[in-house]
XYZ file of N, CA, C and O in Angstrom:
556
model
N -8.764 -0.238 46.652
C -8.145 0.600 47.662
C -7.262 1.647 46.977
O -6.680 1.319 45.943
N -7.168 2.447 47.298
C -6.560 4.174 46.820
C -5.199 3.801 47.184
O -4.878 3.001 48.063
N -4.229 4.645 46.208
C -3.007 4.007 45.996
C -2.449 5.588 46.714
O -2.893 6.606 46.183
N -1.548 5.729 47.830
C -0.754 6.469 48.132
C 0.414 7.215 47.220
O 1.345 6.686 46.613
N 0.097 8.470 47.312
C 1.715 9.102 46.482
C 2.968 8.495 46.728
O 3.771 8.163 45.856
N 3.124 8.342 48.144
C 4.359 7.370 48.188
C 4.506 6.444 47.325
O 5.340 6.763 46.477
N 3.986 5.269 47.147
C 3.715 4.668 47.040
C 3.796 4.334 45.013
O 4.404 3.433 44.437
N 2.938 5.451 44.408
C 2.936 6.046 43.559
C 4.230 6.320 42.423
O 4.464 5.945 41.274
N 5.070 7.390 43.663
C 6.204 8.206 43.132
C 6.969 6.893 43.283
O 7.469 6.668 42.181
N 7.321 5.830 44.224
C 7.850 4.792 44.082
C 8.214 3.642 42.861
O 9.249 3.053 42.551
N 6.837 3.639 42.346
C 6.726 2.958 41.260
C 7.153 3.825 39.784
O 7.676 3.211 38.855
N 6.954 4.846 39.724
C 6.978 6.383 38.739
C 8.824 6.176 39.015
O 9.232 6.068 37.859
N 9.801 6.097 39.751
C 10.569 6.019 39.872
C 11.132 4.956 39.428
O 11.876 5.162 38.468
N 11.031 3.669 39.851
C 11.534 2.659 38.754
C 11.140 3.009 37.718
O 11.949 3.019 36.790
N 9.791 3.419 37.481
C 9.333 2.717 35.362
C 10.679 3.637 35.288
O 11.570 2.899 34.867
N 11.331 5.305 35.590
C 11.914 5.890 34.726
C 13.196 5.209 34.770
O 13.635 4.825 33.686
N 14.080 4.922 36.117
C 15.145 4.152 35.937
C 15.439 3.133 34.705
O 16.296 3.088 33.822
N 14.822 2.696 34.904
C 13.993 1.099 33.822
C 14.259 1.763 32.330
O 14.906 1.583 31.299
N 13.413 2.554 32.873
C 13.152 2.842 30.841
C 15.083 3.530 30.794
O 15.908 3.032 30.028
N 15.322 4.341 31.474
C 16.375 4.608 30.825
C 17.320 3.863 30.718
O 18.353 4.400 30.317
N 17.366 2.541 30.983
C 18.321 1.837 31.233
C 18.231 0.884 30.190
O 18.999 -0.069 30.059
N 17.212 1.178 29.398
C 16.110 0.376 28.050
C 15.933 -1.375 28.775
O 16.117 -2.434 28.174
N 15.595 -1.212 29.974
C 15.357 -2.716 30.794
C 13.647 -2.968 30.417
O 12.792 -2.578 31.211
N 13.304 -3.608 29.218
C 12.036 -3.209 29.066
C 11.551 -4.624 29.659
O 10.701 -4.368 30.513
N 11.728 -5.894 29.564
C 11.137 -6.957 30.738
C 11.097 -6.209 31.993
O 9.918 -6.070 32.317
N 12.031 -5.575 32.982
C 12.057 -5.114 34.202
C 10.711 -3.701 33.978
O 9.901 -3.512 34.885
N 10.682 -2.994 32.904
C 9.234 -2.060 32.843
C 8.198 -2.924 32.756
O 7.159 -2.370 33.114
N 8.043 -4.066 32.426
C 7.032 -4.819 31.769
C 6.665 -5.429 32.958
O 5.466 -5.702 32.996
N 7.677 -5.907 34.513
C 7.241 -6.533 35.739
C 6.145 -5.231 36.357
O 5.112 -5.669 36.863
N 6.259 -4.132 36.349
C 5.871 -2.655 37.116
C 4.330 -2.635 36.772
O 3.497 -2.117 37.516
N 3.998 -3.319 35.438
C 2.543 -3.437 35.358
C 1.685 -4.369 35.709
O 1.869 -5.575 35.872
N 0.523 -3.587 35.837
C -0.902 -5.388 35.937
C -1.055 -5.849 34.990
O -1.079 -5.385 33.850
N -1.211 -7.096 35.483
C -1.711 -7.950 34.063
C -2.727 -7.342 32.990
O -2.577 -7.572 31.790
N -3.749 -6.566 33.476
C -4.403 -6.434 32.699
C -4.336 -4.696 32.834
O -4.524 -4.235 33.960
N -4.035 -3.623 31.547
C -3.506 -2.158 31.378
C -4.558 -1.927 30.436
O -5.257 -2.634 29.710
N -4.402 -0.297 30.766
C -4.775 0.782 29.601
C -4.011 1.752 29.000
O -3.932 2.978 29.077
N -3.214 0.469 28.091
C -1.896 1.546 27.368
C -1.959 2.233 26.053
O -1.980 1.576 25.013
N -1.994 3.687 26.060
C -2.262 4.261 24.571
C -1.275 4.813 23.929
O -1.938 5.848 23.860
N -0.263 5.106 23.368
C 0.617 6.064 22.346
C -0.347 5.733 21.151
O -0.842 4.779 20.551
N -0.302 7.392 21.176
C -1.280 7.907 19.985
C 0.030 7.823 18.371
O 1.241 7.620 18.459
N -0.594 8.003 17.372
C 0.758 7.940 16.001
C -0.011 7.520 15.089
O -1.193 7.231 15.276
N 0.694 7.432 13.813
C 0.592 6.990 12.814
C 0.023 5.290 12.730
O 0.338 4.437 13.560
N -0.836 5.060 11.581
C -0.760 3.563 12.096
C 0.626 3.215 11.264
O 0.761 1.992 11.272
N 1.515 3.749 10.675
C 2.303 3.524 10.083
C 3.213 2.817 10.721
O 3.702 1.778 10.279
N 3.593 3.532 12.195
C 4.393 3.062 12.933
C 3.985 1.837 13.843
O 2.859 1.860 14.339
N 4.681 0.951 14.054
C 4.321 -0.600 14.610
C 4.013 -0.360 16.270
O 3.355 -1.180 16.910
N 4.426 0.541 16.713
C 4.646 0.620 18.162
C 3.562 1.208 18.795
O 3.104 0.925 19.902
N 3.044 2.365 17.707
C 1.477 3.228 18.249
C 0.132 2.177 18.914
O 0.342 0.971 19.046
N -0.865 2.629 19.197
C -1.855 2.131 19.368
C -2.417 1.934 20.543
O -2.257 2.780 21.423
N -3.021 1.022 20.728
C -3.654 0.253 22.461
C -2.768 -0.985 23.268
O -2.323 -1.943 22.637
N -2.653 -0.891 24.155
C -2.360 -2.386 24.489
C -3.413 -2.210 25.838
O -3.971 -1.223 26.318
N -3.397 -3.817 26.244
C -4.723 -4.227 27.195
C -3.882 -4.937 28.263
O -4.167 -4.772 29.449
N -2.321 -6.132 27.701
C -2.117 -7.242 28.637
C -0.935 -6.872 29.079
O -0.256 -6.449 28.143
N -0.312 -6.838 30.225
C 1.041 -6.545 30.808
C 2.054 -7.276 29.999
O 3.221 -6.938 30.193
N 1.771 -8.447 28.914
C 2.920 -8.706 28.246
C 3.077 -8.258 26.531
O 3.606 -9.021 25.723
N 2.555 -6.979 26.177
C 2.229 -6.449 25.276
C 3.561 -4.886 25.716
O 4.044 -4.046 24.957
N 3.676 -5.012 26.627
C 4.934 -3.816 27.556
C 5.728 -3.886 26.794
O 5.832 -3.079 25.870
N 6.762 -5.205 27.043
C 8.294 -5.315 26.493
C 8.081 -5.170 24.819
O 8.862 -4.350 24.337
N 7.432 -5.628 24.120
C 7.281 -5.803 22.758
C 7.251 -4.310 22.300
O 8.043 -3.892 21.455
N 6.262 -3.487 22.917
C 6.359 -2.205 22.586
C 7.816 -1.842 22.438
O 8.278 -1.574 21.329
N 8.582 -1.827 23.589
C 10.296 -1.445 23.333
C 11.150 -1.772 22.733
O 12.058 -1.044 22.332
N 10.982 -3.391 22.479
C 11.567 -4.134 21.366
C 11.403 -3.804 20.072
O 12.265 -3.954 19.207
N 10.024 -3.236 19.863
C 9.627 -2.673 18.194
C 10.079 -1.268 18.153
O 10.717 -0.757 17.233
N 9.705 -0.720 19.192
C 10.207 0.885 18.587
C 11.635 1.267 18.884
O 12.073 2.191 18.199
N 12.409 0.752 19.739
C 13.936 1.336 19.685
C 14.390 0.721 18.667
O 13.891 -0.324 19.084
N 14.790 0.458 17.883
C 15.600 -0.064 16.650
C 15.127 0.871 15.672
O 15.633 0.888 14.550
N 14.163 1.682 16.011
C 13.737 2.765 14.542
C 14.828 3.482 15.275
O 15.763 2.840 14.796
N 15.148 3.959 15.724
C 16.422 5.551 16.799
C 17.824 4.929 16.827
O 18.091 3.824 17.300
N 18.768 5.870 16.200
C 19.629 5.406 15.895
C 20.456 5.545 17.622
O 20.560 6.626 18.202
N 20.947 4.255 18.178
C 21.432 4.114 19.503
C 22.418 5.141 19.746
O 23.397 5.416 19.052
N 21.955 5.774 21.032
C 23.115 6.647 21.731
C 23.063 8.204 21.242
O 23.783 9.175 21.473
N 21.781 7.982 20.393
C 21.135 9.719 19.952
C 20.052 10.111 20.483
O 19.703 11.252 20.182
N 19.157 9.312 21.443
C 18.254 10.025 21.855
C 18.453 10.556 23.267
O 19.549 10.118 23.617
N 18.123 11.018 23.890
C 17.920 12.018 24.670
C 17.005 11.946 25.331
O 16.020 11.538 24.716
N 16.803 12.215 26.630
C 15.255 12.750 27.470
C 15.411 13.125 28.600
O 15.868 12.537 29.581
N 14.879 14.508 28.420
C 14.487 15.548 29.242
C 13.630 15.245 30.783
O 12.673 16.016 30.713
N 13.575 14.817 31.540
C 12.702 14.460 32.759
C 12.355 16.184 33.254
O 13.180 16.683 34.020
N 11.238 16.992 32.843
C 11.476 18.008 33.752
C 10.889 18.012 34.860
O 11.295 18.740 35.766
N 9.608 17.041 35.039
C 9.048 17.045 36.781
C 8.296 15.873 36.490
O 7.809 15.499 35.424
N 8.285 15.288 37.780
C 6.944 14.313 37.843
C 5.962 14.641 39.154
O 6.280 14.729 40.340
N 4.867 14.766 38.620
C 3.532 14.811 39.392
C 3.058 13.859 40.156
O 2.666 12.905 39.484
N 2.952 13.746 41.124
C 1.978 12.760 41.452
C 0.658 13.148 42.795
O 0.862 13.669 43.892
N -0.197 12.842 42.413
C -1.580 12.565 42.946
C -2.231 11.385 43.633
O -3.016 10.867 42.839
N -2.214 10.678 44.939
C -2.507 9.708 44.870
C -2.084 8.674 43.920
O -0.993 8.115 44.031
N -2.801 8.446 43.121
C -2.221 6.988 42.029
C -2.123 7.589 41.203
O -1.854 6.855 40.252
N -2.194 9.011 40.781
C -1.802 9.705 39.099
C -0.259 9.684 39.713
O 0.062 9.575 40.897
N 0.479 9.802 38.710
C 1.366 10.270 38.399
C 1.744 10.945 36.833
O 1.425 10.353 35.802
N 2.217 11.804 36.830
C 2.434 12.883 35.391
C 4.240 12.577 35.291
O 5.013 12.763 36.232
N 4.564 12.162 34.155
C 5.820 12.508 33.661
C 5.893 13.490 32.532
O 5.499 13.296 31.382
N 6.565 14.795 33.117
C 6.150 15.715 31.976
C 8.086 16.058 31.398
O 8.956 16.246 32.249
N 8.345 16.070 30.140
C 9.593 16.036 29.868
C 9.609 16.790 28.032
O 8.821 17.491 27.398
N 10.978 16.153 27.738
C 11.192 16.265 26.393
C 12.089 14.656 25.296
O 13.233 14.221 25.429
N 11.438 14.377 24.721
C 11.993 13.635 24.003
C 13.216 13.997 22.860
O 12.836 15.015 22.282
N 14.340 13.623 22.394
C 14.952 13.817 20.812
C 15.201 12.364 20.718
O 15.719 11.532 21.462
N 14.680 12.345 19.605
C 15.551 10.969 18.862
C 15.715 11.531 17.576
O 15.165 12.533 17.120
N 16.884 10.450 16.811
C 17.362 10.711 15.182
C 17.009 9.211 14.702
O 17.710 8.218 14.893
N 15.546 9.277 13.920
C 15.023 8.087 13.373
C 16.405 7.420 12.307
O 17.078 8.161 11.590
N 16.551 6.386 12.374
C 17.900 5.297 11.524
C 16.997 5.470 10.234
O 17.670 6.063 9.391
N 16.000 5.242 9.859
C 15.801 4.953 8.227
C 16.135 6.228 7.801
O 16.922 6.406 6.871
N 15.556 7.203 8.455
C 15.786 8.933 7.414
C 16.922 9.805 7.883
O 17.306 10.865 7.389
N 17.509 8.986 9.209
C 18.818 10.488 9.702
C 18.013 11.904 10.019
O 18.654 12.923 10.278
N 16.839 11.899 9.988
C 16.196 12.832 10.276
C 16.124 12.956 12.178
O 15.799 11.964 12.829
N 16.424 14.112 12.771
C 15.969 14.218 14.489
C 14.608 14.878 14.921
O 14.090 15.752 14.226
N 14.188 14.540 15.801
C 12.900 15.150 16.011
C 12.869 15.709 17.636
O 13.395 14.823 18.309
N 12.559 16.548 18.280
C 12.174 16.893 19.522
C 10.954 16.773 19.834
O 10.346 17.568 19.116
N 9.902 15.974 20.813
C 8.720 16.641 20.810
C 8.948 16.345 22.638
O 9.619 15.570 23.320
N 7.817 17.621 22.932
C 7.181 17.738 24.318
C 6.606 16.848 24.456
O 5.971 16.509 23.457
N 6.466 15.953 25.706
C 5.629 14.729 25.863
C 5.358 14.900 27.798
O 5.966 15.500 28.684
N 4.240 14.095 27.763
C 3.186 14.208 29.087
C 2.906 12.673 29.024
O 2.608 12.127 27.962
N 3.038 11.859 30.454
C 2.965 10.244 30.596
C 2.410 10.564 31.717
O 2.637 11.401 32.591
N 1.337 9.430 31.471
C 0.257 9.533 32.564
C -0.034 8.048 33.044
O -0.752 7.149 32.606
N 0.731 8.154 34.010
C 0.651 6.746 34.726
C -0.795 6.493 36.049
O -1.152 7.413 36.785
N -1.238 5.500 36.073
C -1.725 5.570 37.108
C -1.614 4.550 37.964
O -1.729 3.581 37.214
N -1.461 4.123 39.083
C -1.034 2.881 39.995
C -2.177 2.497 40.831
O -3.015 3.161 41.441
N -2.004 1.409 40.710
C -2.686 0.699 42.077
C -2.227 -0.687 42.405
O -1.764 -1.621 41.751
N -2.512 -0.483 43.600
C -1.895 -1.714 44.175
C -0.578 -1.971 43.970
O -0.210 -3.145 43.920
N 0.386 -0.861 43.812
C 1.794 -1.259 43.646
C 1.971 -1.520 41.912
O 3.018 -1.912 41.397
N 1.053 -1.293 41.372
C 0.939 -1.961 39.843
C 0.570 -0.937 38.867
O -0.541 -0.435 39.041
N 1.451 -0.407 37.609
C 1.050 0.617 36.895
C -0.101 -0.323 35.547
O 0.123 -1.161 34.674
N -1.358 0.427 36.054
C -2.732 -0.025 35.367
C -2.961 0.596 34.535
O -3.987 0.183 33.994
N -2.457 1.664 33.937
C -2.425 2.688 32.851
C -1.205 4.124 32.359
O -0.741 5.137 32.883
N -1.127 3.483 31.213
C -0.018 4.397 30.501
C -0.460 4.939 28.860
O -0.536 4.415 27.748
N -0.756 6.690 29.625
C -1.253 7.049 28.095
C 0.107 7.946 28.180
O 0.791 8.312 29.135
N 0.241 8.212 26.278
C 1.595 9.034 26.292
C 1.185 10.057 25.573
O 0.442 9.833 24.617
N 1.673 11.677 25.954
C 0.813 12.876 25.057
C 1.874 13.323 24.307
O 2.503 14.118 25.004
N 2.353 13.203 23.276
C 3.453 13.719 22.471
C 2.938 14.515 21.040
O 1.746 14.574 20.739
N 3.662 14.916 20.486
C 3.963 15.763 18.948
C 3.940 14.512 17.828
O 4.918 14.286 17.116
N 3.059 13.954 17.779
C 2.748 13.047 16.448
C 3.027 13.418 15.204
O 3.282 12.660 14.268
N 2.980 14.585 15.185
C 3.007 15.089 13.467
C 4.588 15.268 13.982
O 4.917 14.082 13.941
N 5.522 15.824 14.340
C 6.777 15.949 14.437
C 6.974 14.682 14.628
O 8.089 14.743 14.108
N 6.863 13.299 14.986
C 7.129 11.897 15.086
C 7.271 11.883 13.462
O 8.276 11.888 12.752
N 5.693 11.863 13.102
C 5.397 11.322 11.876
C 6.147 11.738 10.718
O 6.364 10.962 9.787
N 6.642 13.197 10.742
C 7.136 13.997 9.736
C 8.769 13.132 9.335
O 9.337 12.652 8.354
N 9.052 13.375 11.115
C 10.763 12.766 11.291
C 10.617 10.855 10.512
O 11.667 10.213 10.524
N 9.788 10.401 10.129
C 9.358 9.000 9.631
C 9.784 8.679 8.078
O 10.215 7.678 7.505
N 9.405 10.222 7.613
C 8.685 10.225 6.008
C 9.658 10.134 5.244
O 9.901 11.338 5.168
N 10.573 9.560 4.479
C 11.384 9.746 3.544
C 11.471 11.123 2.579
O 10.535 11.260 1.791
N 12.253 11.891 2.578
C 12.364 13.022 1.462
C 12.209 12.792 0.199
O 12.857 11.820 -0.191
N 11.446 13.449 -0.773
C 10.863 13.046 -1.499
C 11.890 13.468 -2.917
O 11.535 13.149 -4.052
């Protein structure tokens, strides 16, 4: 059954509360058991890749905030889209990675999609090479 914008923007509304509140069990309830989650990256970084199971969520947040040094990142919300069960989070990220003191900005695009009250997919479109660069130790 086709998931209403209401409905939609509802759920698009907690994940962002959530995430900013770094409540990543409470992001991790918002999904189905079974997702199509992608952040594209380096395989360098632990956090990139696929996930498939709704309890693969929280771990993602647990691994990657401790690279950002707390109370330096930043994010931009500039609109969210929604379509029936798309929803678009289109914004700006900064963080200042802790191993290098290095900051990075990138443009990023989150593409949620819902059903049934349940976010079934989260791909994230960001600046990888500006991730990756902000990673690299100075040589």
């Amino acid at each position: 059954m086709p998931t209403d914008s209401q409905t939609s923007r509802s759920v698009a509304d907690q994940f962002v509360q959530r995430l900013g509140g770094q409540d990543q069990d409470g992001i991790q309830e918002l999904f189905a058991a079974d997702i199509d989650w992608y952040v594209p990256g380096s395989d360098s970084l632990p956090w990139t890749g696929r996930r498939i199971r709704r309890e693969e969520v929280a771990p993602y947040f647990t691994t990657m905030w401790p690279h950002f040094v707390a109370g330096k990142s930043k994010v931009a919300l500039d609109r969210i889209v929604v379509d029936g069960g798309d929803v678009i989070l289109l914004g700006v990220f900064t963080h200042t990675v802790a191993a290098t003191g290095k900051e990075f900005t990138t443009p990023s695009a989150m593409h949620l999609v819902v059903e049934d009250g349940e976010i079934v997919r989260m791909h994230l479109y960001e600046d990888t090479l500006s991730v990756a660069e902000a990673f690299k130790a100075d040589s």
